[in-house]
Amino acid sequence: MADAASYVLMQAENGSLVRVEHNRKKRQFFIRLNGYSDRAVLLYEYIGKKTVDLQHTEVPDGYRGRGIARLLAKASMDFVVEEDLKAHITCWYIQKFIKDNPLPQYLQRVQN
């Protein structure tokens, strides 16, 4: 398994680069906002050896509508693809993300 914490730089809707961090021990993706005082987070749990449940995405009120949840959703689905996992999706936002971005590599890993 890779390190407990890693990150990827993703491009936000406004063109800026955003650091999406992944803490495998805490089973979460997060983006530090406003320096380090606020965080947007996506939580997941393993529900089988090769299956994760993408459970919850939360973005602080003042940061909503900026595409931050989309970056978290993309990072989590890219993780599912890279690790060759299946995804059970409890979070309504990630369900919406996949509906809006029906990439074959995502769709073939989603469990109903």
PDB file of C-alpha atoms in Angstrom:
ATOM      1  CA  MET A   1       0.000   0.000   0.000  1.00  0.00           C
ATOM      2  CA  ALA A   2       1.169   3.516  -0.700  1.00  0.00           C
ATOM      3  CA  ASP A   3       1.985   6.051   2.001  1.00  0.00           C
ATOM      4  CA  ALA A   4      -0.751   6.955   4.466  1.00  0.00           C
ATOM      5  CA  ALA A   5      -1.009  10.468   3.001  1.00  0.00           C
ATOM      6  CA  SER A   6      -0.575  11.706  -0.552  1.00  0.00           C
ATOM      7  CA  TYR A   7      -1.835  14.498  -2.757  1.00  0.00           C
ATOM      8  CA  VAL A   8      -2.607  15.428  -6.326  1.00  0.00           C
ATOM      9  CA  LEU A   9      -2.838  18.869  -7.930  1.00  0.00           C
ATOM     10  CA  MET A  10      -6.085  19.426  -9.825  1.00  0.00           C
ATOM     11  CA  GLN A  11      -7.294  22.373 -11.843  1.00  0.00           C
ATOM     12  CA  ALA A  12     -10.227  24.269 -10.376  1.00  0.00           C
ATOM     13  CA  GLU A  13     -12.976  25.874 -12.455  1.00  0.00           C
ATOM     14  CA  ASN A  14     -11.234  29.254 -12.212  1.00  0.00           C
ATOM     15  CA  GLY A  15      -7.999  27.766 -13.632  1.00  0.00           C
ATOM     16  CA  SER A  16      -6.053  27.745 -10.375  1.00  0.00           C
ATOM     17  CA  LEU A  17      -4.315  24.610  -9.102  1.00  0.00           C
ATOM     18  CA  VAL A  18      -5.811  23.019  -5.998  1.00  0.00           C
ATOM     19  CA  ARG A  19      -4.061  20.460  -3.822  1.00  0.00           C
ATOM     20  CA  VAL A  20      -6.372  17.508  -3.092  1.00  0.00           C
ATOM     21  CA  GLU A  21      -4.896  15.456  -0.262  1.00  0.00           C
ATOM     22  CA  HIS A  22      -5.640  11.803   0.469  1.00  0.00           C
ATOM     23  CA  ASN A  23      -5.221  10.405   3.971  1.00  0.00           C
ATOM     24  CA  ARG A  24      -5.540   6.631   3.616  1.00  0.00           C
ATOM     25  CA  LYS A  25      -5.409   5.982   7.366  1.00  0.00           C
ATOM     26  CA  LYS A  26      -8.351   8.299   8.039  1.00  0.00           C
ATOM     27  CA  ARG A  27      -9.992   7.256   4.751  1.00  0.00           C
ATOM     28  CA  GLN A  28     -10.609  10.754   3.481  1.00  0.00           C
ATOM     29  CA  PHE A  29      -9.813  13.159   0.690  1.00  0.00           C
ATOM     30  CA  PHE A  30      -9.576  16.806   1.677  1.00  0.00           C
ATOM     31  CA  ILE A  31      -8.733  20.287   0.456  1.00  0.00           C
ATOM     32  CA  ARG A  32      -7.336  22.879   2.836  1.00  0.00           C
ATOM     33  CA  LEU A  33      -9.139  26.191   2.413  1.00  0.00           C
ATOM     34  CA  ASN A  34      -8.306  29.707   3.558  1.00  0.00           C
ATOM     35  CA  GLY A  35      -4.782  28.714   4.465  1.00  0.00           C
ATOM     36  CA  TYR A  36      -5.344  25.891   6.895  1.00  0.00           C
ATOM     37  CA  SER A  37      -8.319  27.082   8.931  1.00  0.00           C
ATOM     38  CA  ASP A  38     -11.069  25.380   6.858  1.00  0.00           C
ATOM     39  CA  ARG A  39     -11.288  22.056   5.027  1.00  0.00           C
ATOM     40  CA  ALA A  40     -13.540  20.445   2.466  1.00  0.00           C
ATOM     41  CA  VAL A  41     -13.655  16.684   2.939  1.00  0.00           C
ATOM     42  CA  LEU A  42     -14.855  13.475   1.308  1.00  0.00           C
ATOM     43  CA  LEU A  43     -15.142  10.434   3.585  1.00  0.00           C
ATOM     44  CA  TYR A  44     -15.054   6.782   2.578  1.00  0.00           C
ATOM     45  CA  GLU A  45     -14.876   3.335   4.206  1.00  0.00           C
ATOM     46  CA  TYR A  46     -13.805  -0.053   2.978  1.00  0.00           C
ATOM     47  CA  ILE A  47     -16.821  -2.378   3.004  1.00  0.00           C
ATOM     48  CA  GLY A  48     -14.937  -5.278   1.468  1.00  0.00           C
ATOM     49  CA  LYS A  49     -11.413  -6.122   0.494  1.00  0.00           C
ATOM     50  CA  LYS A  50     -11.759  -4.370  -2.889  1.00  0.00           C
ATOM     51  CA  THR A  51     -14.902  -2.263  -2.318  1.00  0.00           C
ATOM     52  CA  VAL A  52     -15.213   1.231  -0.885  1.00  0.00           C
ATOM     53  CA  ASP A  53     -18.308   3.147   0.134  1.00  0.00           C
ATOM     54  CA  LEU A  54     -17.977   6.810  -0.835  1.00  0.00           C
ATOM     55  CA  GLN A  55     -20.070   8.148   2.015  1.00  0.00           C
ATOM     56  CA  HIS A  56     -20.065  11.882   2.441  1.00  0.00           C
ATOM     57  CA  THR A  57     -18.774  15.099   0.901  1.00  0.00           C
ATOM     58  CA  GLU A  58     -18.758  18.327   2.867  1.00  0.00           C
ATOM     59  CA  VAL A  59     -17.713  21.805   1.800  1.00  0.00           C
ATOM     60  CA  PRO A  60     -17.953  24.769   4.212  1.00  0.00           C
ATOM     61  CA  ASP A  61     -20.829  27.108   3.349  1.00  0.00           C
ATOM     62  CA  GLY A  62     -18.603  29.987   2.259  1.00  0.00           C
ATOM     63  CA  TYR A  63     -16.867  27.809  -0.341  1.00  0.00           C
ATOM     64  CA  ARG A  64     -19.863  26.098  -1.930  1.00  0.00           C
ATOM     65  CA  GLY A  65     -20.567  26.603  -5.624  1.00  0.00           C
ATOM     66  CA  ARG A  66     -16.877  26.860  -6.552  1.00  0.00           C
ATOM     67  CA  GLY A  67     -16.343  23.315  -7.836  1.00  0.00           C
ATOM     68  CA  ILE A  68     -14.541  22.111  -4.714  1.00  0.00           C
ATOM     69  CA  ALA A  69     -16.797  19.088  -4.170  1.00  0.00           C
ATOM     70  CA  ARG A  70     -16.272  18.176  -7.834  1.00  0.00           C
ATOM     71  CA  LEU A  71     -12.503  18.019  -7.280  1.00  0.00           C
ATOM     72  CA  LEU A  72     -12.980  15.755  -4.250  1.00  0.00           C
ATOM     73  CA  ALA A  73     -15.366  13.502  -6.193  1.00  0.00           C
ATOM     74  CA  LYS A  74     -12.971  13.255  -9.132  1.00  0.00           C
ATOM     75  CA  ALA A  75     -10.036  12.446  -6.858  1.00  0.00           C
ATOM     76  CA  SER A  76     -12.027   9.715  -5.116  1.00  0.00           C
ATOM     77  CA  MET A  77     -13.185   8.123  -8.370  1.00  0.00           C
ATOM     78  CA  ASP A  78      -9.678   8.318  -9.828  1.00  0.00           C
ATOM     79  CA  PHE A  79      -8.481   6.502  -6.686  1.00  0.00           C
ATOM     80  CA  VAL A  80     -11.116   3.785  -7.230  1.00  0.00           C
ATOM     81  CA  VAL A  81      -9.913   3.358 -10.825  1.00  0.00           C
ATOM     82  CA  GLU A  82      -6.179   3.424  -9.993  1.00  0.00           C
ATOM     83  CA  GLU A  83      -6.565   0.892  -7.166  1.00  0.00           C
ATOM     84  CA  ASP A  84      -8.922  -1.308  -9.250  1.00  0.00           C
ATOM     85  CA  LEU A  85     -11.673  -1.090  -6.623  1.00  0.00           C
ATOM     86  CA  LYS A  86     -15.450  -1.225  -6.757  1.00  0.00           C
ATOM     87  CA  ALA A  87     -17.416   1.734  -5.399  1.00  0.00           C
ATOM     88  CA  HIS A  88     -20.675   1.741  -3.501  1.00  0.00           C
ATOM     89  CA  ILE A  89     -21.838   5.352  -3.501  1.00  0.00           C
ATOM     90  CA  THR A  90     -23.846   6.591  -0.553  1.00  0.00           C
ATOM     91  CA  CYS A  91     -23.060  10.290  -1.084  1.00  0.00           C
ATOM     92  CA  TRP A  92     -25.664  12.045  -3.242  1.00  0.00           C
ATOM     93  CA  TYR A  93     -23.070  14.471  -4.605  1.00  0.00           C
ATOM     94  CA  ILE A  94     -20.809  11.717  -5.925  1.00  0.00           C
ATOM     95  CA  GLN A  95     -23.861  10.067  -7.504  1.00  0.00           C
ATOM     96  CA  LYS A  96     -24.529  13.391  -9.265  1.00  0.00           C
ATOM     97  CA  PHE A  97     -20.850  13.721 -10.256  1.00  0.00           C
ATOM     98  CA  ILE A  98     -20.906  10.304 -11.957  1.00  0.00           C
ATOM     99  CA  LYS A  99     -24.204  11.093 -13.698  1.00  0.00           C
ATOM    100  CA  ASP A 100     -22.667  14.351 -14.988  1.00  0.00           C
ATOM    101  CA  ASN A 101     -19.349  12.626 -15.870  1.00  0.00           C
ATOM    102  CA  PRO A 102     -20.339   9.152 -17.120  1.00  0.00           C
ATOM    103  CA  LEU A 103     -16.811   8.011 -17.961  1.00  0.00           C
ATOM    104  CA  PRO A 104     -16.590   4.279 -18.716  1.00  0.00           C
ATOM    105  CA  GLN A 105     -13.778   3.798 -16.195  1.00  0.00           C
ATOM    106  CA  TYR A 106     -16.071   5.206 -13.478  1.00  0.00           C
ATOM    107  CA  LEU A 107     -19.279   3.476 -14.534  1.00  0.00           C
ATOM    108  CA  GLN A 108     -17.761  -0.003 -14.662  1.00  0.00           C
ATOM    109  CA  ARG A 109     -16.653   0.303 -11.021  1.00  0.00           C
ATOM    110  CA  VAL A 110     -19.900   1.571  -9.515  1.00  0.00           C
ATOM    111  CA  GLN A 111     -22.020  -0.961  -7.643  1.00  0.00           C
ATOM    112  CA  ASN A 112     -25.753  -0.417  -7.408  1.00  0.00           C
TER     113      ASN A 112
END
